[in-house]
Short mmCIF file of C-alpha atoms in Angstrom, two decimals:
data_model
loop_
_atom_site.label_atom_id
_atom_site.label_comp_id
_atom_site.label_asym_id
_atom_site.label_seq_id
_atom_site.Cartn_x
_atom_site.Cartn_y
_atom_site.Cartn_z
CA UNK A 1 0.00 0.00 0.00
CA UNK A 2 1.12 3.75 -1.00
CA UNK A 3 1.20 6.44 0.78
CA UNK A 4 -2.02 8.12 -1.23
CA UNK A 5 -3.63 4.62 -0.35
CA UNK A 6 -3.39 5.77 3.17
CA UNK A 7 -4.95 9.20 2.75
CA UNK A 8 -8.32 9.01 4.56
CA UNK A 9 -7.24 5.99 6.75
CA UNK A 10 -7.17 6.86 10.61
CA UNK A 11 -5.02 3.20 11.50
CA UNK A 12 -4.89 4.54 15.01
CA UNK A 13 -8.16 4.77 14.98
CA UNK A 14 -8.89 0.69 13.65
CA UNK A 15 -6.70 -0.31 16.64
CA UNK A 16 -8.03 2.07 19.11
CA UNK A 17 -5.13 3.31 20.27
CA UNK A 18 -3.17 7.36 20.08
CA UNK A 19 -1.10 8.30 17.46
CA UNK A 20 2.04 7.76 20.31
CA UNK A 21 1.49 4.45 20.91
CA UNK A 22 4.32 2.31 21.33
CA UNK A 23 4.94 -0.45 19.62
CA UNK A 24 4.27 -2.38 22.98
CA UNK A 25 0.57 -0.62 23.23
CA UNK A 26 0.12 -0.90 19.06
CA UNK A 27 0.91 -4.92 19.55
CA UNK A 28 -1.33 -5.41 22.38
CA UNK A 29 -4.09 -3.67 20.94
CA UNK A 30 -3.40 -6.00 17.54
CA UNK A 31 -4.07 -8.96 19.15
CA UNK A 32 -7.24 -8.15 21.04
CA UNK A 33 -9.14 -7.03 18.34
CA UNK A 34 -7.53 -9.95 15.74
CA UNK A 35 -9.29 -12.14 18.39
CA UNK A 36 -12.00 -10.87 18.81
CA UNK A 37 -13.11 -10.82 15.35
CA UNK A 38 -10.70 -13.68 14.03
CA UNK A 39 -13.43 -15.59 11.30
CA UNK A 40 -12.37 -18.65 12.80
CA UNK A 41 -15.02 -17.64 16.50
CA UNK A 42 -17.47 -15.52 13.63
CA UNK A 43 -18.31 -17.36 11.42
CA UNK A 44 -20.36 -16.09 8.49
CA UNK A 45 -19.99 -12.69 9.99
CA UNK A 46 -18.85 -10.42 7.38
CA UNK A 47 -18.92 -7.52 9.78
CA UNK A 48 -16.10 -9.01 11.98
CA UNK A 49 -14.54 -10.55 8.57
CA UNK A 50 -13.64 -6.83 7.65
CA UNK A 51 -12.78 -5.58 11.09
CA UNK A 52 -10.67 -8.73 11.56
CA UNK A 53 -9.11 -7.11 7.75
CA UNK A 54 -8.76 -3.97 8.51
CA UNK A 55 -6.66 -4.27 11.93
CA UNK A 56 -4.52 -6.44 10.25
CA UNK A 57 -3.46 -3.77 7.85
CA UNK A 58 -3.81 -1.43 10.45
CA UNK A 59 -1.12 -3.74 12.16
CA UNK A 60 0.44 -4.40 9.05
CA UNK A 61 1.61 -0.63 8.68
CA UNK A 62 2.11 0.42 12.43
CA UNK A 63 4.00 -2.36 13.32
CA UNK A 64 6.59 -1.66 10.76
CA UNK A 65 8.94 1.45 12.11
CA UNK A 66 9.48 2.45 8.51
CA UNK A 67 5.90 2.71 7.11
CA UNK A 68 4.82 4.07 10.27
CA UNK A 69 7.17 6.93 10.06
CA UNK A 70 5.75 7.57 6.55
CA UNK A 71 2.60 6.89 7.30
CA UNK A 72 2.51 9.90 10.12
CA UNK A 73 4.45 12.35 7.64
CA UNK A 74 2.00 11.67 5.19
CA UNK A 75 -1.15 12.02 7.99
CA UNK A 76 0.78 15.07 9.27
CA UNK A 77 1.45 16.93 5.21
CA UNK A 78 -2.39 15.51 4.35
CA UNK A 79 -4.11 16.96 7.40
CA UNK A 80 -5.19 13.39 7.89
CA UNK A 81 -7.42 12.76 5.12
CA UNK A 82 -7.65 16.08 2.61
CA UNK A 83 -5.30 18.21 0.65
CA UNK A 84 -1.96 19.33 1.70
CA UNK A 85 -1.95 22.58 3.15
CA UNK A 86 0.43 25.14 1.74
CA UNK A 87 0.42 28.96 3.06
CA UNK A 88 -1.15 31.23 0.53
CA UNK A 89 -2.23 28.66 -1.59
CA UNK A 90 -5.59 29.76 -1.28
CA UNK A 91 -6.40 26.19 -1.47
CA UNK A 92 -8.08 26.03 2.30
CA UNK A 93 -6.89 22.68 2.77
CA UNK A 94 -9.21 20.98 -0.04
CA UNK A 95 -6.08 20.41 -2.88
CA UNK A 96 -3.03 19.13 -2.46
CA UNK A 97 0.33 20.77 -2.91
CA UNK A 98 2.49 19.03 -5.37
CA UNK A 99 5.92 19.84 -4.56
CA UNK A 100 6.94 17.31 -7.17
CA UNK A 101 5.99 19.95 -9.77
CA UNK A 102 8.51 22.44 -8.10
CA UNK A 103 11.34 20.40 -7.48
CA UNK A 104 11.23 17.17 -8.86
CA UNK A 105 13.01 18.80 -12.35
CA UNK A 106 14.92 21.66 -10.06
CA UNK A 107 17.55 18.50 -9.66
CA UNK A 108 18.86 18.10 -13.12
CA UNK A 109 20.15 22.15 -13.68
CA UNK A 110 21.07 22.90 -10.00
CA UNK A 111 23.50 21.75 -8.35
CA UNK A 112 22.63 21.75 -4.43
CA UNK A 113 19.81 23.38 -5.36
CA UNK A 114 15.65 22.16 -4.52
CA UNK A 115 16.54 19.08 -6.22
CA UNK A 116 17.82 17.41 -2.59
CA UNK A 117 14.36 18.52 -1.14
CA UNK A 118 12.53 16.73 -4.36
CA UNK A 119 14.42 13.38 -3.52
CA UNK A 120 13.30 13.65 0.32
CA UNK A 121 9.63 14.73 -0.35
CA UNK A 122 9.54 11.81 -3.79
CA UNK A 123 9.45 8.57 -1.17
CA UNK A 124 5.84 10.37 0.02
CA UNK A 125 4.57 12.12 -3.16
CA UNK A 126 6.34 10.86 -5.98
CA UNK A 127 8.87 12.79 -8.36
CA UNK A 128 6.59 14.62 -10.44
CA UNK A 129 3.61 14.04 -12.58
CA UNK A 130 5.56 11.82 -15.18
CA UNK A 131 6.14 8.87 -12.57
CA UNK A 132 2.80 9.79 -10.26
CA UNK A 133 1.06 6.94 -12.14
CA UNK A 134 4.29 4.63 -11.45
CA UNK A 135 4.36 5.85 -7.52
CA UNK A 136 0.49 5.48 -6.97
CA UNK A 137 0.21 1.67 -8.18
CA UNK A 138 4.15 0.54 -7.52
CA UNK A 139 4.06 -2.96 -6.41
CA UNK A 140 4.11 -3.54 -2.46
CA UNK A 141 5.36 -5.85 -0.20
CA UNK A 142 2.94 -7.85 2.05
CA UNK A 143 2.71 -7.01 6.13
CA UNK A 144 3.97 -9.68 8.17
CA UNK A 145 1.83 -11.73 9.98
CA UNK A 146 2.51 -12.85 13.89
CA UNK A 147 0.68 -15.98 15.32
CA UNK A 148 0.97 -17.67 18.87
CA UNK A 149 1.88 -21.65 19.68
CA UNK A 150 2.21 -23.25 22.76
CA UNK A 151 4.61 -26.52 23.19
CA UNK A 152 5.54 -28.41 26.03
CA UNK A 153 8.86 -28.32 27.94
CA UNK A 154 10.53 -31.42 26.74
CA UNK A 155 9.16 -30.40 22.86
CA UNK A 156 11.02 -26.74 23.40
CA UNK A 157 13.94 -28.84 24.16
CA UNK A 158 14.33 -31.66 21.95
CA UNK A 159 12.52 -29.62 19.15
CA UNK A 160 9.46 -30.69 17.21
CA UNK A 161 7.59 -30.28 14.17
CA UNK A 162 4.26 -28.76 14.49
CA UNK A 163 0.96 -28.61 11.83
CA UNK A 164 -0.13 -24.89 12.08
CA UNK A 165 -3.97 -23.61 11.21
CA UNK A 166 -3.97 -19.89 10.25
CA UNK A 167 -6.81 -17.52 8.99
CA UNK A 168 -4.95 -14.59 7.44
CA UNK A 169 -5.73 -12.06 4.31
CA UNK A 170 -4.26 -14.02 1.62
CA UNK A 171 -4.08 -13.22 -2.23
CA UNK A 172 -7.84 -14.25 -3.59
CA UNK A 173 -8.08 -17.61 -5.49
CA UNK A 174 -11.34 -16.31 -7.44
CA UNK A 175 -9.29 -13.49 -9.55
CA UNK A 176 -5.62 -13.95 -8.23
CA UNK A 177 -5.50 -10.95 -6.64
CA UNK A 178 -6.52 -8.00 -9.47
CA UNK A 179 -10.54 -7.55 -7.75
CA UNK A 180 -12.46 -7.65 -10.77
CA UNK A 181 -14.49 -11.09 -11.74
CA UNK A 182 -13.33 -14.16 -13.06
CA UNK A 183 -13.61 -13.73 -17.09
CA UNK A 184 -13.49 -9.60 -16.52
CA UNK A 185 -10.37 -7.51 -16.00
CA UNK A 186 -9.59 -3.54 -14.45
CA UNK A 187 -10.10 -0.93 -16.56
CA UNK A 188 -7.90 2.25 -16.88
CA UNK A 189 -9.23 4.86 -14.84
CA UNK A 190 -10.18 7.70 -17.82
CA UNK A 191 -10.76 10.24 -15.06
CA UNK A 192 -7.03 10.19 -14.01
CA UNK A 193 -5.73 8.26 -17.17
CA UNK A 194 -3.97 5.60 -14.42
CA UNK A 195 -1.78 7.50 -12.44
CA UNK A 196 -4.06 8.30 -9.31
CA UNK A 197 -4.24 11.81 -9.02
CA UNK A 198 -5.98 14.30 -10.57
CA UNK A 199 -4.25 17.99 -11.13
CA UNK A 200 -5.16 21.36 -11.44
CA UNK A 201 -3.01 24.75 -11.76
CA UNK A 202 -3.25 28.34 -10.03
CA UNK A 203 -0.86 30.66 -11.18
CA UNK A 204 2.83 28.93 -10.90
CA UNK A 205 1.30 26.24 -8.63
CA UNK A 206 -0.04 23.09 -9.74
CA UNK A 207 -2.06 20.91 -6.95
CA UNK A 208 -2.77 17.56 -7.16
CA UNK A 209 -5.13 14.79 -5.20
CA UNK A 210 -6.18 11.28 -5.39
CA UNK A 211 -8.67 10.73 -7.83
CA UNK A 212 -12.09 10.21 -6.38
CA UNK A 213 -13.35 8.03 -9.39
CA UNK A 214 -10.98 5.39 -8.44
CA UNK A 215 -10.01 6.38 -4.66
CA UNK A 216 -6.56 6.94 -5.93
CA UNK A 217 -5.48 3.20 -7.44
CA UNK A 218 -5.36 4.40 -10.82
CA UNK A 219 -7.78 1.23 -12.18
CA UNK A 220 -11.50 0.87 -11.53
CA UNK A 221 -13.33 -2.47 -11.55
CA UNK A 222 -16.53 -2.18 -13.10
CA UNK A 223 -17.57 -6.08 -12.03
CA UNK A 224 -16.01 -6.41 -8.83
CA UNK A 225 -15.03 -10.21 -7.65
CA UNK A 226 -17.85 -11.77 -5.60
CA UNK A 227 -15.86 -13.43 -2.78
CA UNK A 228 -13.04 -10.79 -2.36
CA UNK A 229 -15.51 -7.42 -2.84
CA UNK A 230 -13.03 -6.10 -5.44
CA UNK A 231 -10.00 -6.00 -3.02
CA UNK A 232 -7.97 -8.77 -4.24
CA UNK A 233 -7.01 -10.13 -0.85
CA UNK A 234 -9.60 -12.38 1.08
CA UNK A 235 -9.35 -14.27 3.91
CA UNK A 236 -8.26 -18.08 3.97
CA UNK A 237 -7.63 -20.74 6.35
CA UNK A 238 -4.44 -22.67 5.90
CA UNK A 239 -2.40 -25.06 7.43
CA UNK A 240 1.39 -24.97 7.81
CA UNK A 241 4.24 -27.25 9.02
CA UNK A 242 6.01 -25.53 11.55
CA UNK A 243 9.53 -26.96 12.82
CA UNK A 244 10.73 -25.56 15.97
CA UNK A 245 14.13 -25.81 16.69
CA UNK A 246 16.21 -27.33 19.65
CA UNK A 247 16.21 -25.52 23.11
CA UNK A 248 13.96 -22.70 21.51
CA UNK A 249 13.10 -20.64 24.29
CA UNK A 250 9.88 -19.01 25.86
CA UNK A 251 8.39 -16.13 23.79
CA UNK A 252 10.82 -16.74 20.57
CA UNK A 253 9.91 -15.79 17.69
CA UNK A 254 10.36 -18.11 14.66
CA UNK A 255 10.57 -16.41 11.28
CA UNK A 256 8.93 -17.97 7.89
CA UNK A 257 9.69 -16.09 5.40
CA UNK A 258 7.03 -15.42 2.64
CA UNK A 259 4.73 -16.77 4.51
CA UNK A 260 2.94 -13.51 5.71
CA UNK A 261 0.00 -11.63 3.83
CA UNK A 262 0.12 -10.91 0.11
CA UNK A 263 2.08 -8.17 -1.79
CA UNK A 264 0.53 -5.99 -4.02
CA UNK A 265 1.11 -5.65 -7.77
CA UNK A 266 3.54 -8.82 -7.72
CA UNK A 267 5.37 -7.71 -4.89
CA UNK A 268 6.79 -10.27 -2.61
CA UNK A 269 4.63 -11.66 0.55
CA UNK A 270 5.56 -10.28 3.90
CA UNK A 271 6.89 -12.85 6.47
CA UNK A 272 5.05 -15.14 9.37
CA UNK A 273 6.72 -14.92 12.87
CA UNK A 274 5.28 -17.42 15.22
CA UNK A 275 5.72 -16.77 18.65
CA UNK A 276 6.23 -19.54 20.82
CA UNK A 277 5.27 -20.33 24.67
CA UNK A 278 6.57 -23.13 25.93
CA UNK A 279 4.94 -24.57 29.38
CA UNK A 280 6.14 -25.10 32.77
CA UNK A 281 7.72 -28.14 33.66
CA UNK A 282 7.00 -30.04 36.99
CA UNK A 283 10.60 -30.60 37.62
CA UNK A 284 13.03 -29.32 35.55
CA UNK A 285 14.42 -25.47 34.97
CA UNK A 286 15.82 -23.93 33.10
CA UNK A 287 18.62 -21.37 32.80
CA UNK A 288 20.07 -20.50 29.26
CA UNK A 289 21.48 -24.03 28.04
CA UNK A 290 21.18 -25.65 31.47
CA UNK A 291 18.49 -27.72 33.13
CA UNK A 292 17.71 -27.03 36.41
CA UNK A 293 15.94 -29.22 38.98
CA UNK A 294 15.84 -29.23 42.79
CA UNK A 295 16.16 -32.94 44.96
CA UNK A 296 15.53 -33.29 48.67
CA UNK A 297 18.09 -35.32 50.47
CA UNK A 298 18.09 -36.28 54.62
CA UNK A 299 20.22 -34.39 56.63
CA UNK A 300 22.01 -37.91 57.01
CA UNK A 301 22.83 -38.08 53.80
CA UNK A 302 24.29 -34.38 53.33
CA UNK A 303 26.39 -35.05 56.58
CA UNK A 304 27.62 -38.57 55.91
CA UNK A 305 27.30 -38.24 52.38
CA UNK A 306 25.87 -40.63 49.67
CA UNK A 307 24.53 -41.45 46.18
CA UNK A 308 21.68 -40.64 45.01
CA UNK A 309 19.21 -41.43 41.43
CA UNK A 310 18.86 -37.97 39.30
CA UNK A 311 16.27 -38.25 36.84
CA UNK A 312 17.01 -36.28 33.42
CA UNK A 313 14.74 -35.53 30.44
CA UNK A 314 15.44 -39.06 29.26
CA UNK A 315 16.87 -41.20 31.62
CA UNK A 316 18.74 -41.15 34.93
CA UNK A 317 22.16 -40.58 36.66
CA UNK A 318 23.74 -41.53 39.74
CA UNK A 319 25.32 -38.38 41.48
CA UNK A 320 27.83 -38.73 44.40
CA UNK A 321 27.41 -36.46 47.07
CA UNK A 322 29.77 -35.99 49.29
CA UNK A 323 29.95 -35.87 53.19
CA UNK A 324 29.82 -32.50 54.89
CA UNK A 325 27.66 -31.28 52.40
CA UNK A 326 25.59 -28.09 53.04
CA UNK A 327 22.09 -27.77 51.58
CA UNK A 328 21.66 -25.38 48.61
CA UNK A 329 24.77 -26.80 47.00
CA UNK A 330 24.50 -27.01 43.12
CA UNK A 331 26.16 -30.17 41.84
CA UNK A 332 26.94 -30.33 38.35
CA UNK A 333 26.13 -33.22 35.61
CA UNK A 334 28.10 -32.69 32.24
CA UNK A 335 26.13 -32.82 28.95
CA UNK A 336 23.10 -33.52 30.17
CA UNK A 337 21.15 -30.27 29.61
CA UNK A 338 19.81 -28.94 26.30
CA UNK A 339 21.97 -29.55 22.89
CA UNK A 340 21.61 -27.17 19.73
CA UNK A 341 21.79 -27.58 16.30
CA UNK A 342 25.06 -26.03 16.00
CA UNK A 343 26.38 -28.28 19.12
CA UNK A 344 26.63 -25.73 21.97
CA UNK A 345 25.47 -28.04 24.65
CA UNK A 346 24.50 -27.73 28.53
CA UNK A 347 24.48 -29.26 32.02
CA UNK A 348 22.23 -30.37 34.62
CA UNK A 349 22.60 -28.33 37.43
CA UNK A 350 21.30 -30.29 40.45
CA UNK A 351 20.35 -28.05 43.61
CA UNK A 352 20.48 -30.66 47.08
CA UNK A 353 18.17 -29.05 49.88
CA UNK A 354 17.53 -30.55 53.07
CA UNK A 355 14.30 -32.38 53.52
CA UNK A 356 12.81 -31.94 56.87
CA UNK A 357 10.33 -33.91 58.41
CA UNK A 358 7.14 -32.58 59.52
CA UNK A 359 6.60 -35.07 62.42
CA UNK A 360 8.75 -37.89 64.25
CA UNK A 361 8.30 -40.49 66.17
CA UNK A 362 9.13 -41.46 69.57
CA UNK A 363 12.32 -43.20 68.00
CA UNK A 364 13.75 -40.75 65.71
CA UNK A 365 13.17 -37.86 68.15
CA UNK A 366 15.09 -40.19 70.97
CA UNK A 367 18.07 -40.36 68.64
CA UNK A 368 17.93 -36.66 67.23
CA UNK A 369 17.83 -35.67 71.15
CA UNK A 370 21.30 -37.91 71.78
CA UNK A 371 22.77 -36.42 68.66
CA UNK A 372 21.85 -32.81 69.91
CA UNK A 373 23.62 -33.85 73.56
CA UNK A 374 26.82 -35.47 71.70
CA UNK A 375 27.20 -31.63 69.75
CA UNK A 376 26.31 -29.67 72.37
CA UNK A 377 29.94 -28.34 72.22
CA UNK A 378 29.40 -27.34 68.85
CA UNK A 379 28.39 -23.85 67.77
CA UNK A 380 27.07 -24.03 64.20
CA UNK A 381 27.03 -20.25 63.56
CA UNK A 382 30.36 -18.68 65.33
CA UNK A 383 30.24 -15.30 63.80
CA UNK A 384 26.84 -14.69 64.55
CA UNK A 385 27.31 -15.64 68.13
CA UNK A 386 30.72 -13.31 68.52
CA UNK A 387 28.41 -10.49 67.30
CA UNK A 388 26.05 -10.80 70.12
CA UNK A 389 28.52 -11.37 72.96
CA UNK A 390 30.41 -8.19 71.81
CA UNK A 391 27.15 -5.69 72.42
#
């Protein structure tokens, strides 16, 4: 989509948010209303089947740091939605100033002259009449598209491959994408002979706007296609094969490229980025490349020391633990976390922390009473205990 395409579009407005959103507020926004009116919970309802159309190019623009930035210059030159306002014009705001006119030729017999201010104002309003037609209809690469998964720990891992259903705007089967109906074609707009504007002089000025006959595309479709209303994009329901790689990790995004919505006018498709969420596991952690999980050993074992059964994400160790130990050591197991495609690979990190019983019996409280007696010479925190004898 052009710039003139986005004359009399308040995108702000689609996603309900202010004109200095961030991209944060912009994204949020995106997905509520996508679903909320995603065809796949309205079905047959063509009222939610062009809301659920026109956030996405709402998104499709905002989301993008580059068309955004145009897309406020041009809102900002256009007064969002009419002419472009130049002092003493006379024009009140209802024509548009074509500064193309000025200084889109000023370029080629002066050196450091308008011609620089041409080239910056051309990416908005095109470099004169000659190429307005060319700038209006230029071909246009497709928004990307973001979608959400959800995996399981041991699948974010080890990696899987996953079948993914998407509704998205896609290029329309029933006329490949050029709006008119099967067995008719576009016609040349005669109003603006193809080139989107329509001109007019005053004086030295000439002022130019989007044609109203064809709403600026340059082509009008006189039968439009029944199952995309003329736009050439319509919504379809796909499936994908989605491979996620090895020790991907929570709220990655994967990149497919080409696999977002349409372009225009042969332009490539934007890309697909699927977000992924991977859930909790009951046991095992993670940090970075290395598993994490927690084990509860007697305080006989940390002070005599022993070995104990580790389970891992596919089959078990034996860990030595030696005597003395304090609880909240970390003991490490080699090569037994997660492994990447490129072969980085990482640990198991094993935390030991004292398991303490709730209730004893008569026995056990007999024998932790004798131990207590046979250490009663033993102070167990000596710095703490010089601290208080010194105030």
């Amino acid at each position: 989509m052009s710039a003139r395409e986005w004359i009399g579009k308040d995108f702000y407005r689609e996603l309900g948010v202010s004109s200095d959103a961030t991209a944060d507020e912009i994204k949020k926004a995106y997905r509520k209303l996508a679903k909320e009116n995603h065809p796949d919970a309205n079905a047959g309802n063509a009222q939610a089947e062009q809301k659920f159309k026109a956030v996405s190019e709402a998104y499709g623009v905002l989301s993008d740091a580059s068309k955004r930035k145009e897309y406020d210059e041009a809102r900002r030159l256009f007064g969002g939605g009419g002419g472009f306002n130049f002092p003493g014009s006379g024009s009140g705001g209802g024509g548009s100033f074509d500064m193309g006119d000025i200084f889109g030729q000023a370029g080629a017999g002066q050196q450091g002259g308008f011609g620089g201010l041409g080239d910056i104002l051309g990416g908005i309003f095109g470099r004169g009449r000659a190429s307005a037609g060319a700038t209006a209809n230029r071909p246009q690469r497709g928004a990307d598209v973001e979608t959400d998964v959800r995996i399981d720990f041991t699948e974010a891992v080890k990696g899987a491959t996953l079948p993914l259903r998407l509704s998205s705007p896609a290029t329309c089967a029933t006329c490949s994408g050029n709006g008119a109906r099967p067995g008719t074609s576009p016609r040349t707009c005669p109003t603006c002979s193809g080139s989107g504007l329509v001109s007019r002089s005053q004086g030295a000025f000439a002022f130019s706007e989007p044609c109203r006959d064809c709403r600026g595309r340059g082509t009008i479709i006189d039968d439009p296609c029944p199952e995309c209303g003329g736009e050439g994009i319509s919504t379809r329901t796909r499936t994908l094969t989605v491979r996620i790689p090895p020790g991907v990790d929570d709220d990655q995004r994967i990149r497919l490229a080409g696999q977002g919505e349409p372009g225009r006018g042969g332009a490539q498709a934007g890309d697909l980025y699927v977000r992924v969420h991977v859930a909790p596991h009951a046991l095992f952690g993670r940090k970075g490349l290395d598993l994490t999980i927690t084990v509860p050993v007697d305080f006989t074992e940390l002070t005599l020391g022993t070995t104990i059964t580790v389970p891992t994400l596919e089959a078990k160790v034996s860990l030595k633990v030696p005597p003395g130990t304090a609880s909240g050591r970390v003991l490490r197991v080699r090569g037994k976390g997660i492994a990447k495609r490129d072969g980085a690979q990482g640990d198991l990190l094993v935390t030991l922390q004292a398991a303490i019983p709730a209730k004893l019996d008569d026995k056990a409280r007999d024998a932790l009473q004798a131990y207590a007696e046979a250490m009663a010479g033993h102070d167990p925190r000596p710095e703490i205990t010089e601290l208080l004898q010194g105030r």
